[in-house]
Coordinates of C-alpha atoms in Angstrom, one line a residue:
M1 CA 4.6 15.6 13.9
K2 CA 4.0 18.1 11.0
G3 CA 7.3 18.1 10.4
L4 CA 7.6 15.1 10.9
L5 CA 5.1 14.6 8.1
T6 CA 6.9 17.5 5.5
K7 CA 10.1 15.7 6.0
D8 CA 9.0 12.1 4.7
F9 CA 6.9 13.5 1.8
L10 CA 9.8 15.9 0.7
T11 CA 12.1 12.9 1.2
I12 CA 9.8 11.3 -1.2
K13 CA 9.4 14.1 -3.9
K14 CA 13.5 13.9 -3.8
K15 CA 13.2 9.8 -4.8
Y16 CA 10.8 9.7 -7.1
G17 CA 10.0 13.2 -9.2
L18 CA 8.4 14.5 -12.3
P19 CA 9.9 11.4 -14.4
R20 CA 9.0 8.4 -11.2
V21 CA 5.5 10.4 -11.8
I22 CA 5.4 10.4 -15.6
M23 CA 6.0 7.2 -15.9
D24 CA 4.0 5.3 -13.1
I25 CA 1.0 7.4 -16.0
A26 CA 2.6 5.8 -18.4
I27 CA 2.4 2.5 -17.1
I28 CA -1.2 2.8 -16.2
I29 CA -1.9 4.3 -19.5
A30 CA -0.1 1.3 -21.1
L31 CA -2.0 -0.9 -19.0
M32 CA -5.7 -0.2 -19.7
F33 CA -5.3 0.0 -23.6
I34 CA -3.3 -3.5 -23.7
L35 CA -5.0 -5.1 -21.2
E36 CA -8.7 -3.7 -21.7
K37 CA -10.5 -5.1 -19.1
S38 CA -8.4 -7.0 -17.1
G39 CA -6.2 -4.0 -17.4
T40 CA -8.0 -2.4 -13.9
I41 CA -7.7 -5.4 -11.5
Y42 CA -3.7 -5.0 -11.9
I43 CA -3.2 -1.8 -11.6
S44 CA -5.6 -1.9 -8.9
F45 CA -4.5 -5.3 -7.3
L46 CA -0.7 -5.0 -8.4
L47 CA 0.5 -1.9 -9.7
I48 CA -1.1 0.5 -6.6
P49 CA 0.0 -1.4 -4.2
I50 CA 3.5 -2.3 -4.9
E51 CA 3.7 1.7 -5.5
I52 CA 3.0 2.2 -2.4
M53 CA 4.9 -0.2 -0.6
S54 CA 8.2 0.7 -2.0
M55 CA 7.7 4.5 -1.4
I56 CA 7.9 4.2 2.3
I57 CA 10.1 1.4 1.9
S58 CA 12.5 4.1 0.6
L59 CA 11.5 5.8 3.0
T60 CA 13.1 3.8 6.2
T61 CA 16.0 3.5 3.3
C62 CA 16.7 7.1 4.1
D63 CA 16.2 6.7 7.8
E64 CA 19.3 3.8 7.6
Q65 CA 21.1 5.4 5.2
W66 CA 21.4 8.7 7.1
K67 CA 20.9 7.7 10.2
W68 CA 17.8 9.8 11.1
G69 CA 16.6 7.2 14.2
K70 CA 19.9 9.2 16.2
Y71 CA 18.7 12.1 15.6
A72 CA 14.5 12.1 15.7
V73 CA 14.8 10.8 18.9
S74 CA 16.4 14.3 19.9
L75 CA 13.7 16.0 18.8
P76 CA 11.5 17.3 20.8
V77 CA 8.1 14.1 20.0
S78 CA 8.3 11.4 21.7
K79 CA 8.9 7.4 19.6
K80 CA 5.0 7.7 19.5
Q81 CA 4.7 10.3 17.2
I82 CA 7.8 9.4 15.0
V83 CA 5.6 6.2 15.2
C84 CA 2.6 8.0 13.9
S85 CA 3.7 10.1 11.8
R86 CA 4.8 7.4 9.5
Y87 CA 1.8 5.7 10.0
A88 CA 0.0 9.2 9.0
C89 CA 2.3 9.3 5.9
A90 CA 1.7 5.5 4.9
G91 CA -2.6 6.1 5.7
I92 CA -2.3 9.1 2.9
L93 CA -0.2 7.6 0.6
S94 CA -2.9 5.3 0.4
L95 CA -5.3 7.3 0.3
I96 CA -3.8 9.1 -2.9
G97 CA -3.6 5.4 -4.5
F98 CA -7.4 4.8 -3.5
V99 CA -8.0 8.2 -5.5
V100 CA -5.8 7.0 -8.5
A101 CA -7.5 3.9 -8.6
L102 CA -10.8 5.7 -8.2
I103 CA -9.8 7.5 -11.9
V104 CA -8.6 4.6 -13.1
N105 CA -11.7 2.7 -12.9
S106 CA -13.9 4.7 -13.7
A107 CA -12.1 5.4 -16.6
S108 CA -12.2 1.5 -17.5
Y109 CA -15.9 1.2 -17.2
I110 CA -16.6 4.1 -19.7
L111 CA -14.0 2.9 -22.3
F112 CA -14.8 -0.6 -21.4
P113 CA -17.5 -1.6 -20.0
Q114 CA -18.4 -4.5 -18.9
Y115 CA -19.6 -4.6 -15.2
A116 CA -21.8 -1.9 -13.5
Y117 CA -20.6 1.5 -12.1
G118 CA -21.0 -0.4 -8.9
F119 CA -18.9 -2.8 -9.4
Y120 CA -15.5 -0.4 -10.1
L121 CA -16.2 1.4 -6.9
F122 CA -15.5 -1.8 -5.3
M123 CA -12.6 -2.7 -7.2
S124 CA -11.3 0.7 -5.7
C125 CA -12.0 0.2 -2.3
A126 CA -10.6 -3.4 -2.5
S127 CA -7.2 -1.8 -4.0
F128 CA -7.4 0.6 -0.8
A129 CA -7.5 -2.1 1.9
L130 CA -4.8 -4.6 0.3
T131 CA -3.4 -1.9 0.1
L132 CA -3.9 -0.8 4.0
L133 CA -3.1 -4.7 4.7
F134 CA 0.0 -5.0 2.8
L135 CA 1.9 -2.3 4.8
A136 CA 0.8 -3.6 8.0
F137 CA 2.8 -5.8 7.3
V138 CA 5.6 -4.1 5.6
L139 CA 6.2 -1.3 8.4
P140 CA 6.4 -3.3 11.6
S141 CA 9.0 -5.2 9.6
N142 CA 10.6 -2.3 8.4
Y143 CA 10.8 -1.1 12.7
S144 CA 11.9 -4.7 13.6
L145 CA 14.4 -6.1 11.3
G146 CA 15.6 -2.4 8.9
V147 CA 15.1 -2.0 5.2
N148 CA 16.0 -5.5 3.9
A149 CA 12.9 -7.3 5.6
G150 CA 10.4 -4.5 4.3
F151 CA 12.0 -6.0 1.2
A152 CA 11.6 -9.3 1.9
T153 CA 8.0 -8.9 3.4
M154 CA 6.6 -6.9 0.2
F155 CA 8.5 -9.8 -1.6
I156 CA 6.3 -12.5 0.0
L157 CA 2.8 -10.4 -0.1
I158 CA 3.5 -10.1 -3.8
I159 CA 4.1 -14.0 -3.5
L160 CA 0.8 -14.9 -1.6
L161 CA -1.5 -12.1 -3.9
V162 CA -0.4 -13.7 -7.4
V163 CA -0.7 -17.5 -6.1
L164 CA -4.1 -16.1 -4.8
G165 CA -4.7 -14.8 -8.3
L166 CA -4.2 -17.7 -9.8
W167 CA -5.9 -19.7 -7.4
T168 CA -8.7 -17.6 -8.3
K169 CA -8.7 -18.1 -11.9
A170 CA -7.9 -21.8 -11.9
T171 CA -11.4 -21.5 -9.8
N172 CA -13.4 -19.8 -11.9
N173 CA -13.3 -17.0 -9.7
S174 CA -14.1 -18.4 -7.0
I175 CA -12.9 -15.6 -4.4
M176 CA -15.0 -13.4 -6.8
W177 CA -18.7 -15.3 -6.8
F178 CA -18.3 -15.6 -3.1
V179 CA -18.1 -12.4 -2.2
V180 CA -21.1 -11.9 -4.5
E181 CA -23.3 -14.1 -3.0
N182 CA -22.1 -13.0 0.5
F183 CA -21.0 -9.5 -0.1
E184 CA -22.4 -7.1 3.0
V185 CA -20.7 -10.5 5.3
S186 CA -17.8 -9.6 3.0
I187 CA -17.7 -6.2 3.4
A188 CA -17.9 -6.9 7.5
I189 CA -15.4 -9.4 7.7
A190 CA -13.2 -7.7 5.3
G191 CA -13.4 -4.5 6.9
V192 CA -13.2 -5.6 10.8
S193 CA -10.1 -7.1 9.8
V194 CA -8.3 -4.2 8.2
V195 CA -8.4 -2.7 11.5
A196 CA -7.9 -5.2 13.1
I197 CA -5.1 -6.4 11.1
C198 CA -3.3 -2.3 11.3
G199 CA -4.0 -1.5 15.0
L200 CA -1.9 -4.5 15.3
S201 CA 0.7 -3.6 13.1
F202 CA 0.8 -0.4 14.6
V203 CA 1.8 -1.7 18.3
L204 CA 3.7 -3.9 17.3
S205 CA 5.8 -0.9 14.7
N206 CA 5.6 1.4 18.2
L207 CA 7.0 -1.7 20.8
F208 CA 9.9 -2.8 18.3
F209 CA 11.0 1.2 17.7
F210 CA 11.1 1.7 21.5
R211 CA 12.9 -1.1 21.8
K212 CA 16.2 0.2 19.0
K213 CA 18.7 1.9 20.8
Y214 CA 20.1 5.3 19.9
I215 CA 23.6 6.0 20.3

């Protein structure tokens, strides 16, 4: 498992590297100062989930190009461990995304204070949950039909998120007000849903990976 995780993170380092990190930081800073109060929303709910999904899809792309599957199944690890390592990598990347969201939202609270700090903390947690939810759809897609299916899934998820954002704006932030008025219930429903969907995602990914023939 440690070796598999190391392989994934070394691949990400090779594919992205320092220039991509600098570019991401520049985009985050630009969004914060250009969009000001609404910048945290775009960073937390669009930039961070998309960036992490693209990293996972990049790993799948490299796996297909390098025919990693044929080599991986010959290693002294089970297929379940191979899938577990990818999910562990996705979880670690999501946690890094959470830290980035927390830093950005904390900076926004200092620079453009509009709500209590608890709201910005909630935004960071919601970004983390959304990232996990997106990955829960992307990973089984990658394992079932390959990297193209992962790209298609990511594209569909982004469209749905944008449509949801536009609908929320058109209805005077109805979703946000519902969450505020029913905070404990909303958090409980969201938490259980994310855990259940992630669990189902892991089961499906194992099923798809187990059915593949590597000759």
